[in-house]
């Protein structure tokens, strides 16, 4: 320990967490961090086209592997990454953001260094990050042995990004080690757990119909296996909220689909809202998950299980771990008598006319049919996020989408991060033309790093989701939702690499493109551009949402 430098110790700690790649962009204040990393065995630096995209990539990497890291330079770099870090905070993603800062002497002298606000304040950017991370720290050789493990532990336990800044001249300084044990993670209060379980038992006594609802924190806290065991023991139907899609095995016979209030499938809405008791695991009651507040869920009939707490009706129980609650509920003695009825899903039936122009009703069933077990599916905010929510995923699929933060442009860099996180799994990216224009550079990163995802670009002439949401102004007057026409299939050529590309307008052309992409079996990156003539073509969920918004205006 005493022979290690601060930088070496930092990378040792990250490597212990399974981090084998770190995303980022070089800058003169992080050179010592990158030079140390160049000489370090076991972690590779993945250079992004800009810090924002690198942050998005790190976000998705963490969703696949459990935790990630990002390196930026002081000021300009970390400010560029702010949006990605705020998104990770909003979406409960553990990400270690490391910032290289000016020499410690310059900071002490309050010098007017470049990449600063020219006011001598070197702490201003860390203060910004206090609001969008779970923890911030200025690393020194004296505190690094204590602060680095503490920050990583917090990121893992709270599922939040953390921020570390270190002066360029201190990275190579010897670590000063102090033997200070970290505090043990809080455990479940067994008396509280017993009282809560007894309360739930009494709630369930008169219940005839119950249901389970999973959401985002089921995913982040790896509770899916425990939830499935509980669902099977209780013999109840299971739905997910929009932000919790893939939190439950969607190939399981007890899975009924995504609950979407007034906008989702009515069969699912009926089962969830008419349940005598609803057990919700890790819910986030956002406007996305409550479908613009149209969800009708009675909190007095709900058991709400959060990572460290529990609500049973109107009563709250603190200091109880979700894993322990789920385990205890398996032996609660409740079981629904009737089996969960088999459900038909929206895209189970294929639109047959091969010569017909592609539209939502035809391309979503084809997407559902092509998905395979253990795929990684990355979905952009917008039209695709609502349509893909209704696609039934095969077993083992990791589904990545920003359901809460919803930063347009997230998905393309996220797909790159997913490719780096697991090189043995197939990655499929579903993005819109408007979203892609924000972060298209990361297709270059994919090609440069040998990534071979299948990319679907929905070309429907601009920001369709914004046209759906703005019901106050006629669509033809929303010129701000128009975008330049790009030749998307030429992007790989512009980036200097070979790829399979196809531009499709009919069902037959889409079928052929999908077949060709599948046959290539990961030999090269595949890019399929979907040309949709009707700019207001969209999935049923979006159509219902627009109708609801129009009624609200009248």
Coordinates of N, CA and C in Angstrom, one line a residue, residues 129-251:
X129 N -21.5 20.0 -8.8 CA -21.7 18.5 -8.7 C -22.2 18.0 -7.4
X130 N -22.2 18.8 -6.4 CA -22.8 18.5 -5.1 C -24.3 18.2 -5.3
X131 N -24.9 18.9 -6.2 CA -26.4 18.8 -6.4 C -26.8 17.6 -7.4
X132 N -25.8 17.1 -8.1 CA -26.2 16.0 -9.1 C -25.4 14.7 -8.9
X133 N -24.8 14.6 -7.7 CA -24.1 13.4 -7.3 C -24.4 13.0 -5.9
X134 N -24.1 11.8 -5.5 CA -24.4 11.4 -4.1 C -23.2 11.8 -3.2
X135 N -22.1 12.1 -3.7 CA -20.9 12.4 -2.9 C -19.9 13.1 -3.7
X136 N -19.2 14.1 -3.2 CA -18.1 14.8 -3.8 C -16.9 14.8 -2.9
X137 N -15.7 14.7 -3.5 CA -14.5 14.8 -2.6 C -13.3 15.3 -3.4
X138 N -12.4 16.1 -2.8 CA -11.2 16.5 -3.3 C -10.1 15.6 -2.8
X139 N -9.5 14.8 -3.7 CA -8.6 13.7 -3.3 C -7.2 14.3 -3.1
X140 N -6.5 13.8 -2.0 CA -5.1 14.1 -1.7 C -4.5 12.8 -1.3
X141 N -3.1 12.8 -1.3 CA -2.4 11.6 -0.9 C -2.8 11.2 0.6
X142 N -3.2 12.2 1.4 CA -3.5 12.0 2.8 C -4.9 11.4 3.0
X143 N -5.8 11.7 2.1 CA -7.2 11.2 2.3 C -7.7 10.1 1.3
X144 N -6.9 9.9 0.3 CA -7.4 9.0 -0.8 C -7.7 7.6 -0.3
X145 N -6.9 7.0 0.6 CA -7.1 5.7 1.0 C -8.4 5.5 1.8
X146 N -8.9 6.6 2.3 CA -10.1 6.6 3.0 C -11.3 7.0 2.1
X147 N -11.1 8.0 1.4 CA -12.2 8.6 0.6 C -12.5 7.8 -0.7
X148 N -11.6 7.2 -1.3 CA -11.9 6.5 -2.6 C -12.8 5.3 -2.3
X149 N -12.5 4.4 -1.3 CA -13.4 3.3 -1.0 C -14.8 3.8 -0.5
X150 N -14.8 4.9 0.3 CA -16.0 5.4 0.8 C -16.9 5.9 -0.3
X151 N -16.4 6.6 -1.3 CA -17.2 7.1 -2.4 C -17.7 5.9 -3.2
X152 N -16.9 4.9 -3.5 CA -17.3 3.8 -4.2 C -18.4 3.0 -3.5
X153 N -18.3 2.9 -2.2 CA -19.3 2.2 -1.4 C -20.6 2.9 -1.5
X154 N -20.6 4.3 -1.4 CA -21.8 5.0 -1.5 C -22.4 4.9 -2.9
X155 N -21.6 4.9 -3.9 CA -22.2 4.8 -5.3 C -22.9 3.4 -5.4
X156 N -22.3 2.4 -4.8 CA -22.9 1.1 -4.9 C -24.2 0.9 -4.1
X157 N -24.1 1.5 -2.9 CA -25.3 1.3 -1.9 C -26.5 2.2 -2.3
X158 N -26.2 3.4 -2.7 CA -27.2 4.4 -3.0 C -27.6 4.4 -4.5
X159 N -26.8 3.8 -5.3 CA -27.0 3.8 -6.7 C -27.1 5.2 -7.3
X160 N -26.0 5.9 -7.0 CA -25.9 7.3 -7.4 C -24.5 7.5 -8.0
X161 N -24.3 8.5 -8.9 CA -22.9 8.9 -9.3 C -22.2 9.6 -8.2
X162 N -20.9 9.4 -8.1 CA -20.1 10.2 -7.2 C -19.0 10.9 -7.9
X163 N -18.4 11.9 -7.3 CA -17.5 12.8 -8.0 C -16.2 12.9 -7.2
X164 N -15.1 12.7 -7.9 CA -13.7 12.9 -7.3 C -12.9 13.8 -8.1
X165 N -12.3 14.8 -7.5 CA -11.4 15.7 -8.3 C -10.0 15.6 -7.6
X166 N -9.0 15.5 -8.5 CA -7.6 15.4 -8.0 C -6.7 16.3 -8.8
X167 N -5.8 17.0 -8.2 CA -4.9 17.9 -8.9 C -3.9 17.0 -9.7
X168 N -3.5 17.6 -10.9 CA -2.7 16.8 -11.8 C -1.3 16.4 -11.2
X169 N -0.8 17.2 -10.3 CA 0.5 16.9 -9.7 C 0.4 15.9 -8.5
X170 N -0.8 15.7 -8.0 CA -0.9 14.8 -6.9 C -1.2 13.3 -7.3
X171 N -1.6 13.1 -8.5 CA -1.9 11.7 -9.0 C -0.7 10.8 -8.8
X172 N 0.5 11.3 -9.0 CA 1.7 10.4 -9.0 C 2.4 10.4 -7.6
X173 N 1.8 11.1 -6.6 CA 2.4 11.2 -5.3 C 2.1 9.9 -4.6
X174 N 3.0 9.5 -3.7 CA 2.8 8.2 -2.9 C 1.6 8.4 -2.0
X175 N 0.9 7.3 -1.9 CA -0.3 7.3 -1.0 C 0.1 7.2 0.4
X176 N -0.5 8.0 1.3 CA -0.3 7.9 2.7 C -1.5 7.1 3.3
X177 N -1.1 6.0 3.8 CA -2.2 5.0 4.2 C -2.5 5.1 5.7
X178 N -3.8 5.2 6.0 CA -4.2 5.2 7.4 C -5.2 4.0 7.6
X179 N -5.0 3.2 8.6 CA -5.9 2.0 8.8 C -7.1 2.5 9.5
X180 N -8.1 2.8 8.7 CA -9.4 3.2 9.2 C -10.5 2.4 8.5
X181 N -11.1 1.4 9.2 CA -12.1 0.5 8.6 C -13.3 1.3 8.2
X182 N -13.9 0.9 7.1 CA -15.1 1.5 6.6 C -16.3 1.1 7.5
X183 N -17.3 1.9 7.6 CA -18.5 1.6 8.3 C -19.2 0.4 7.6
X184 N -19.7 -0.5 8.4 CA -20.5 -1.6 7.8 C -21.8 -1.1 7.2
X185 N -22.3 -1.7 6.1 CA -23.6 -1.3 5.6 C -24.7 -1.6 6.5
X186 N -25.7 -0.7 6.6 CA -26.8 -0.9 7.5 C -27.6 -2.2 7.2
X187 N -28.0 -2.8 8.2 CA -28.8 -4.1 8.0 C -30.2 -3.9 8.4
X188 N -31.0 -4.9 8.1 CA -32.5 -4.8 8.4 C -32.7 -4.9 9.9
X189 N -33.6 -4.1 10.4 CA -34.0 -4.2 11.8 C -35.1 -5.3 11.8
X190 N -34.7 -6.4 12.5 CA -35.6 -7.6 12.4 C -36.9 -7.4 13.1
X191 N -37.0 -6.6 14.2 CA -38.3 -6.4 14.8 C -39.2 -5.6 13.9
X192 N -38.6 -4.6 13.2 CA -39.4 -3.8 12.3 C -39.9 -4.7 11.2
X193 N -39.0 -5.5 10.7 CA -39.4 -6.4 9.6 C -40.6 -7.4 10.0
X194 N -40.5 -7.9 11.2 CA -41.5 -8.8 11.7 C -42.9 -8.1 11.8
X195 N -42.8 -6.8 12.3 CA -44.1 -6.1 12.5 C -44.7 -5.8 11.1
X196 N -43.8 -5.4 10.1 CA -44.3 -5.1 8.8 C -44.9 -6.4 8.1
X197 N -44.2 -7.5 8.3 CA -44.8 -8.7 7.6 C -46.1 -9.1 8.3
X198 N -46.2 -8.9 9.6 CA -47.5 -9.2 10.2 C -48.6 -8.3 9.7
X199 N -48.3 -7.0 9.5 CA -49.2 -6.1 8.9 C -49.7 -6.5 7.5
X200 N -48.7 -6.9 6.7 CA -49.0 -7.4 5.3 C -49.9 -8.7 5.4
X201 N -49.6 -9.5 6.3 CA -50.3 -10.8 6.4 C -51.8 -10.5 6.7
X202 N -52.1 -9.5 7.6 CA -53.5 -9.1 7.9 C -54.1 -8.5 6.7
X203 N -53.3 -7.7 5.9 CA -53.9 -7.0 4.7 C -54.3 -8.0 3.7
X204 N -53.5 -9.1 3.6 CA -53.8 -10.1 2.6 C -54.9 -11.1 2.9
X205 N -55.3 -11.2 4.2 CA -56.3 -12.2 4.6 C -57.6 -12.1 3.8
X206 N -58.2 -10.9 3.5 CA -59.4 -10.9 2.8 C -59.2 -10.9 1.2
X207 N -58.0 -10.8 0.8 CA -57.7 -10.5 -0.6 C -58.0 -11.7 -1.5
X208 N -58.7 -11.4 -2.6 CA -59.0 -12.4 -3.6 C -58.1 -12.2 -4.9
X209 N -57.8 -11.0 -5.2 CA -57.0 -10.6 -6.4 C -55.8 -9.7 -6.0
X210 N -54.6 -10.2 -6.2 CA -53.4 -9.4 -5.9 C -52.6 -9.4 -7.2
X211 N -51.6 -8.4 -7.2 CA -50.7 -8.3 -8.4 C -49.4 -7.7 -7.9
X212 N -48.4 -8.0 -8.7 CA -47.1 -7.4 -8.4 C -46.7 -6.4 -9.5
X213 N -46.0 -5.3 -9.0 CA -45.6 -4.3 -9.9 C -44.2 -4.0 -9.7
X214 N -43.4 -4.1 -10.8 CA -41.9 -3.9 -10.6 C -41.5 -2.6 -11.3
X215 N -40.5 -1.9 -10.8 CA -40.0 -0.7 -11.4 C -38.5 -0.6 -11.4
X216 N -38.0 0.6 -11.6 CA -36.6 0.9 -11.9 C -35.7 0.3 -10.8
X217 N -36.0 0.5 -9.5 CA -35.1 0.1 -8.5 C -35.1 -1.4 -8.4
X218 N -36.0 -2.1 -8.9 CA -35.9 -3.6 -9.0 C -34.7 -3.9 -9.9
X219 N -34.5 -3.2 -11.0 CA -33.4 -3.4 -11.8 C -32.1 -2.9 -11.2
X220 N -32.0 -1.7 -10.6 CA -30.8 -1.2 -10.1 C -30.2 -2.0 -8.9
X221 N -31.2 -2.5 -8.1 CA -30.7 -3.3 -6.9 C -30.7 -4.8 -7.1
X222 N -30.8 -5.2 -8.4 CA -30.8 -6.6 -8.7 C -31.8 -7.5 -7.9
X223 N -33.0 -7.0 -7.9 CA -34.0 -7.7 -7.1 C -34.9 -8.6 -8.0
X224 N -34.6 -8.7 -9.3 CA -35.4 -9.5 -10.2 C -35.6 -10.9 -9.8
X225 N -34.5 -11.6 -9.4 CA -34.6 -13.0 -9.0 C -35.5 -13.2 -7.8
X226 N -35.4 -12.3 -6.8 CA -36.2 -12.5 -5.6 C -37.7 -12.1 -5.9
X227 N -37.9 -11.2 -6.8 CA -39.3 -10.8 -7.2 C -39.9 -12.0 -7.9
X228 N -39.2 -12.6 -8.8 CA -39.7 -13.8 -9.5 C -40.1 -14.9 -8.6
X229 N -39.2 -15.2 -7.6 CA -39.5 -16.3 -6.6 C -40.8 -15.9 -5.8
X230 N -40.9 -14.7 -5.5 CA -42.1 -14.2 -4.7 C -43.4 -14.4 -5.6
X231 N -43.3 -13.9 -6.8 CA -44.4 -14.0 -7.7 C -44.9 -15.4 -7.9
X232 N -43.9 -16.3 -8.1 CA -44.3 -17.7 -8.3 C -44.9 -18.3 -7.0
X233 N -44.4 -17.9 -5.8 CA -45.0 -18.4 -4.6 C -46.4 -17.9 -4.4
X234 N -46.6 -16.6 -4.7 CA -47.9 -16.0 -4.5 C -48.9 -16.3 -5.6
X235 N -48.4 -16.8 -6.8 CA -49.2 -17.1 -8.0 C -50.0 -15.9 -8.5
X236 N -49.3 -14.7 -8.6 CA -49.9 -13.5 -8.9 C -49.4 -13.0 -10.3
X237 N -50.2 -12.2 -11.0 CA -49.8 -11.6 -12.3 C -48.8 -10.5 -11.9
X238 N -47.8 -10.3 -12.9 CA -46.8 -9.3 -12.7 C -46.7 -8.3 -13.9
X239 N -46.8 -7.0 -13.6 CA -46.6 -6.0 -14.6 C -45.4 -5.1 -14.2
X240 N -44.9 -4.4 -15.2 CA -43.8 -3.4 -14.9 C -44.3 -2.0 -15.2
X241 N -43.7 -1.1 -14.5 CA -43.9 0.3 -14.9 C -43.0 0.6 -16.0
X242 N -43.2 1.8 -16.7 CA -42.4 2.1 -17.9 C -40.9 2.1 -17.6
X243 N -40.5 2.7 -16.5 CA -39.1 2.9 -16.1 C -38.5 1.6 -15.6
X244 N -39.4 0.6 -15.3 CA -38.9 -0.7 -14.8 C -39.0 -1.8 -15.8
X245 N -39.1 -1.5 -17.1 CA -39.2 -2.5 -18.1 C -38.0 -3.4 -18.1
X246 N -38.2 -4.7 -18.1 CA -37.2 -5.8 -18.1 C -36.8 -6.1 -16.6
X247 N -37.5 -5.5 -15.7 CA -37.2 -5.8 -14.3 C -37.8 -7.1 -13.9
X248 N -38.6 -7.7 -14.7 CA -39.2 -9.0 -14.5 C -39.1 -9.8 -15.9
X249 N -38.8 -11.0 -15.8 CA -38.6 -11.8 -17.0 C -39.9 -11.8 -17.9
X250 N -39.9 -11.1 -19.0 CA -41.1 -10.9 -19.8 C -41.5 -12.2 -20.6
X251 N -40.7 -13.2 -20.6 CA -41.1 -14.5 -21.2 C -41.8 -15.4 -20.1

